[in-house]
Amino acid sequence: MTLMKTLNFMKTLFLLVAIVGLSSCGDKYYSDDYLRNSNAKLCGKTWVNDSEKNDVDEWVRHTLKFDDNGRLAETYAYYHVNESQPYRTETNNLTWSWIDDTMEGIVFDYGVNGVTYFDNVWVREHNLSGKLNGKVVVFVDSKYNRN
């Protein structure tokens, strides 16, 4: 009889442990802030993406500078291959915001020129990546020594 009571107690204890263990998964997006995107990780850096050479033997340096007040300076510098100075530069001053509280997407608001979405955003110490205008891109912090 005591063996049966012990087995029933152990079964009940196991069931309770399993229920508590499975119910500990919450609705929070991340339990570790190290993995969460944030303004602190995004702002205050100059993010640089250098494109591959295209059909007209040029490459483009795309630069983004986010600030905490929702302003974004975006620059495109066009270079001929083997030249160190751009032959043309375009600068856009616009606003930005996170799409929602998950901080996994950013809206670039160009005012009368519309909006662009930067989806699946990942901000890490030296890298900013995501899908911008349908293309997967990786930006690198300009102060990061890549060598």
CSV table of C-alpha atoms in Angstrom, one decimal:
chain,number,residue,atom,x,y,z
A,1,MET,CA,0.0,0.0,0.0
A,2,THR,CA,2.8,2.5,0.8
A,3,LEU,CA,4.4,1.6,-2.5
A,4,MET,CA,1.2,2.6,-4.4
A,5,LYS,CA,1.0,5.9,-2.4
A,6,THR,CA,4.6,6.6,-3.2
A,7,LEU,CA,4.1,5.9,-6.9
A,8,ASN,CA,1.0,8.1,-7.0
A,9,PHE,CA,2.8,10.9,-5.2
A,10,MET,CA,5.7,10.6,-7.7
A,11,LYS,CA,3.3,10.6,-10.7
A,12,THR,CA,1.6,13.7,-9.3
A,13,LEU,CA,4.9,15.5,-8.6
A,14,PHE,CA,6.2,14.7,-12.2
A,15,LEU,CA,2.9,16.0,-13.7
A,16,LEU,CA,3.2,19.2,-11.7
A,17,VAL,CA,6.8,19.7,-12.7
A,18,ALA,CA,5.9,19.2,-16.3
A,19,ILE,CA,3.1,21.6,-16.2
A,20,VAL,CA,5.2,24.3,-14.5
A,21,GLY,CA,8.0,23.7,-17.0
A,22,LEU,CA,5.8,24.0,-20.1
A,23,SER,CA,3.9,27.0,-18.8
A,24,SER,CA,7.0,29.0,-18.2
A,25,CYS,CA,7.1,30.0,-21.9
A,26,GLY,CA,5.7,33.6,-21.8
A,27,ASP,CA,4.5,36.0,-24.4
A,28,LYS,CA,7.6,38.2,-24.2
A,29,TYR,CA,9.5,38.5,-27.5
A,30,TYR,CA,12.9,38.0,-25.9
A,31,SER,CA,14.0,37.0,-22.5
A,32,ASP,CA,17.5,38.3,-23.0
A,33,ASP,CA,18.0,42.0,-23.8
A,34,TYR,CA,21.3,41.1,-25.4
A,35,LEU,CA,19.3,39.7,-28.4
A,36,ARG,CA,16.7,42.5,-28.5
A,37,ASN,CA,17.1,45.4,-30.9
A,38,SER,CA,17.2,48.8,-29.3
A,39,ASN,CA,17.7,52.5,-30.0
A,40,ALA,CA,20.9,52.4,-28.0
A,41,LYS,CA,22.3,49.8,-30.4
A,42,LEU,CA,21.0,51.5,-33.6
A,43,CYS,CA,21.6,55.2,-32.9
A,44,GLY,CA,24.9,57.1,-32.7
A,45,LYS,CA,26.7,55.0,-35.2
A,46,THR,CA,27.4,55.4,-38.9
A,47,TRP,CA,26.3,52.3,-40.7
A,48,VAL,CA,28.0,51.5,-44.0
A,49,ASN,CA,27.2,49.1,-46.8
A,50,ASP,CA,29.4,48.8,-49.9
A,51,SER,CA,27.8,47.3,-52.9
A,52,GLU,CA,29.3,45.0,-55.4
A,53,LYS,CA,30.5,46.3,-58.8
A,54,ASN,CA,27.6,46.8,-61.2
A,55,ASP,CA,27.3,46.7,-65.0
A,56,VAL,CA,28.8,50.2,-65.5
A,57,ASP,CA,31.9,49.5,-63.4
A,58,GLU,CA,30.9,51.5,-60.4
A,59,TRP,CA,30.1,50.6,-56.8
A,60,VAL,CA,27.9,52.4,-54.2
A,61,ARG,CA,28.5,53.2,-50.6
A,62,HIS,CA,25.2,53.4,-48.7
A,63,THR,CA,25.5,55.2,-45.3
A,64,LEU,CA,22.8,55.4,-42.6
A,65,LYS,CA,23.0,57.6,-39.5
A,66,PHE,CA,20.1,57.2,-37.0
A,67,ASP,CA,19.5,59.5,-34.1
A,68,ASP,CA,17.3,59.0,-31.0
A,69,ASN,CA,14.9,61.8,-32.1
A,70,GLY,CA,13.7,59.8,-35.1
A,71,ARG,CA,15.9,61.6,-37.7
A,72,LEU,CA,17.9,59.6,-40.3
A,73,ALA,CA,20.7,60.9,-42.6
A,74,GLU,CA,21.0,58.6,-45.6
A,75,THR,CA,23.8,59.0,-48.2
A,76,TYR,CA,24.6,57.2,-51.4
A,77,ALA,CA,28.1,57.8,-52.7
A,78,TYR,CA,28.8,56.5,-56.3
A,79,TYR,CA,32.4,55.5,-57.1
A,80,HIS,CA,34.1,54.3,-60.3
A,81,VAL,CA,36.1,51.2,-59.8
A,82,ASN,CA,39.6,51.9,-58.6
A,83,GLU,CA,38.8,55.5,-57.6
A,84,SER,CA,38.8,56.7,-54.0
A,85,GLN,CA,36.6,59.8,-54.4
A,86,PRO,CA,32.9,59.6,-55.4
A,87,TYR,CA,31.9,61.1,-58.6
A,88,ARG,CA,28.3,61.7,-57.3
A,89,THR,CA,26.7,61.8,-53.9
A,90,GLU,CA,23.0,61.8,-52.9
A,91,THR,CA,21.8,62.7,-49.4
A,92,ASN,CA,18.4,62.3,-47.9
A,93,ASN,CA,17.3,63.7,-44.6
A,94,LEU,CA,14.2,61.8,-43.4
A,95,THR,CA,12.5,60.3,-40.3
A,96,TRP,CA,12.5,56.8,-39.1
A,97,SER,CA,10.5,54.7,-36.6
A,98,TRP,CA,10.3,51.1,-35.4
A,99,ILE,CA,7.3,49.4,-37.0
A,100,ASP,CA,6.1,48.0,-33.7
A,101,ASP,CA,7.3,47.0,-30.2
A,102,THR,CA,9.1,44.0,-31.4
A,103,MET,CA,11.7,46.3,-33.0
A,104,GLU,CA,12.3,44.0,-35.9
A,105,GLY,CA,11.3,46.4,-38.7
A,106,ILE,CA,12.0,50.1,-39.4
A,107,VAL,CA,10.0,52.6,-41.5
A,108,PHE,CA,12.0,55.2,-43.4
A,109,ASP,CA,9.6,58.1,-44.1
A,110,TYR,CA,10.7,60.3,-47.0
A,111,GLY,CA,7.7,62.7,-46.6
A,112,VAL,CA,6.1,63.4,-50.0
A,113,ASN,CA,8.4,60.8,-51.6
A,114,GLY,CA,6.8,57.9,-49.6
A,115,VAL,CA,8.1,55.3,-47.2
A,116,THR,CA,10.5,52.4,-47.4
A,117,TYR,CA,10.5,49.4,-45.1
A,118,PHE,CA,13.6,47.8,-43.6
A,119,ASP,CA,12.3,44.4,-42.5
A,120,ASN,CA,13.8,41.6,-40.4
A,121,VAL,CA,16.2,44.0,-38.8
A,122,TRP,CA,19.0,42.7,-36.6
A,123,VAL,CA,21.2,45.2,-34.8
A,124,ARG,CA,24.3,43.8,-33.3
A,125,GLU,CA,27.4,45.4,-31.9
A,126,HIS,CA,29.1,46.0,-35.3
A,127,ASN,CA,26.4,44.9,-37.8
A,128,LEU,CA,23.0,46.0,-38.9
A,129,SER,CA,21.2,43.6,-41.3
A,130,GLY,CA,17.8,43.1,-42.8
A,131,LYS,CA,15.8,43.3,-46.0
A,132,LEU,CA,15.7,46.8,-47.5
A,133,ASN,CA,13.7,47.4,-50.6
A,134,GLY,CA,13.4,43.6,-51.1
A,135,LYS,CA,17.2,43.0,-50.9
A,136,VAL,CA,19.1,41.5,-48.0
A,137,VAL,CA,21.7,43.9,-46.8
A,138,VAL,CA,24.4,44.1,-44.2
A,139,PHE,CA,25.7,47.4,-42.8
A,140,VAL,CA,28.8,47.6,-40.7
A,141,ASP,CA,29.6,50.2,-38.0
A,142,SER,CA,32.1,52.5,-39.7
A,143,LYS,CA,34.3,52.5,-36.6
A,144,TYR,CA,34.6,48.7,-36.6
A,145,ASN,CA,38.0,47.5,-37.7
A,146,ARG,CA,37.2,44.9,-40.3
A,147,ASN,CA,40.8,43.7,-40.7
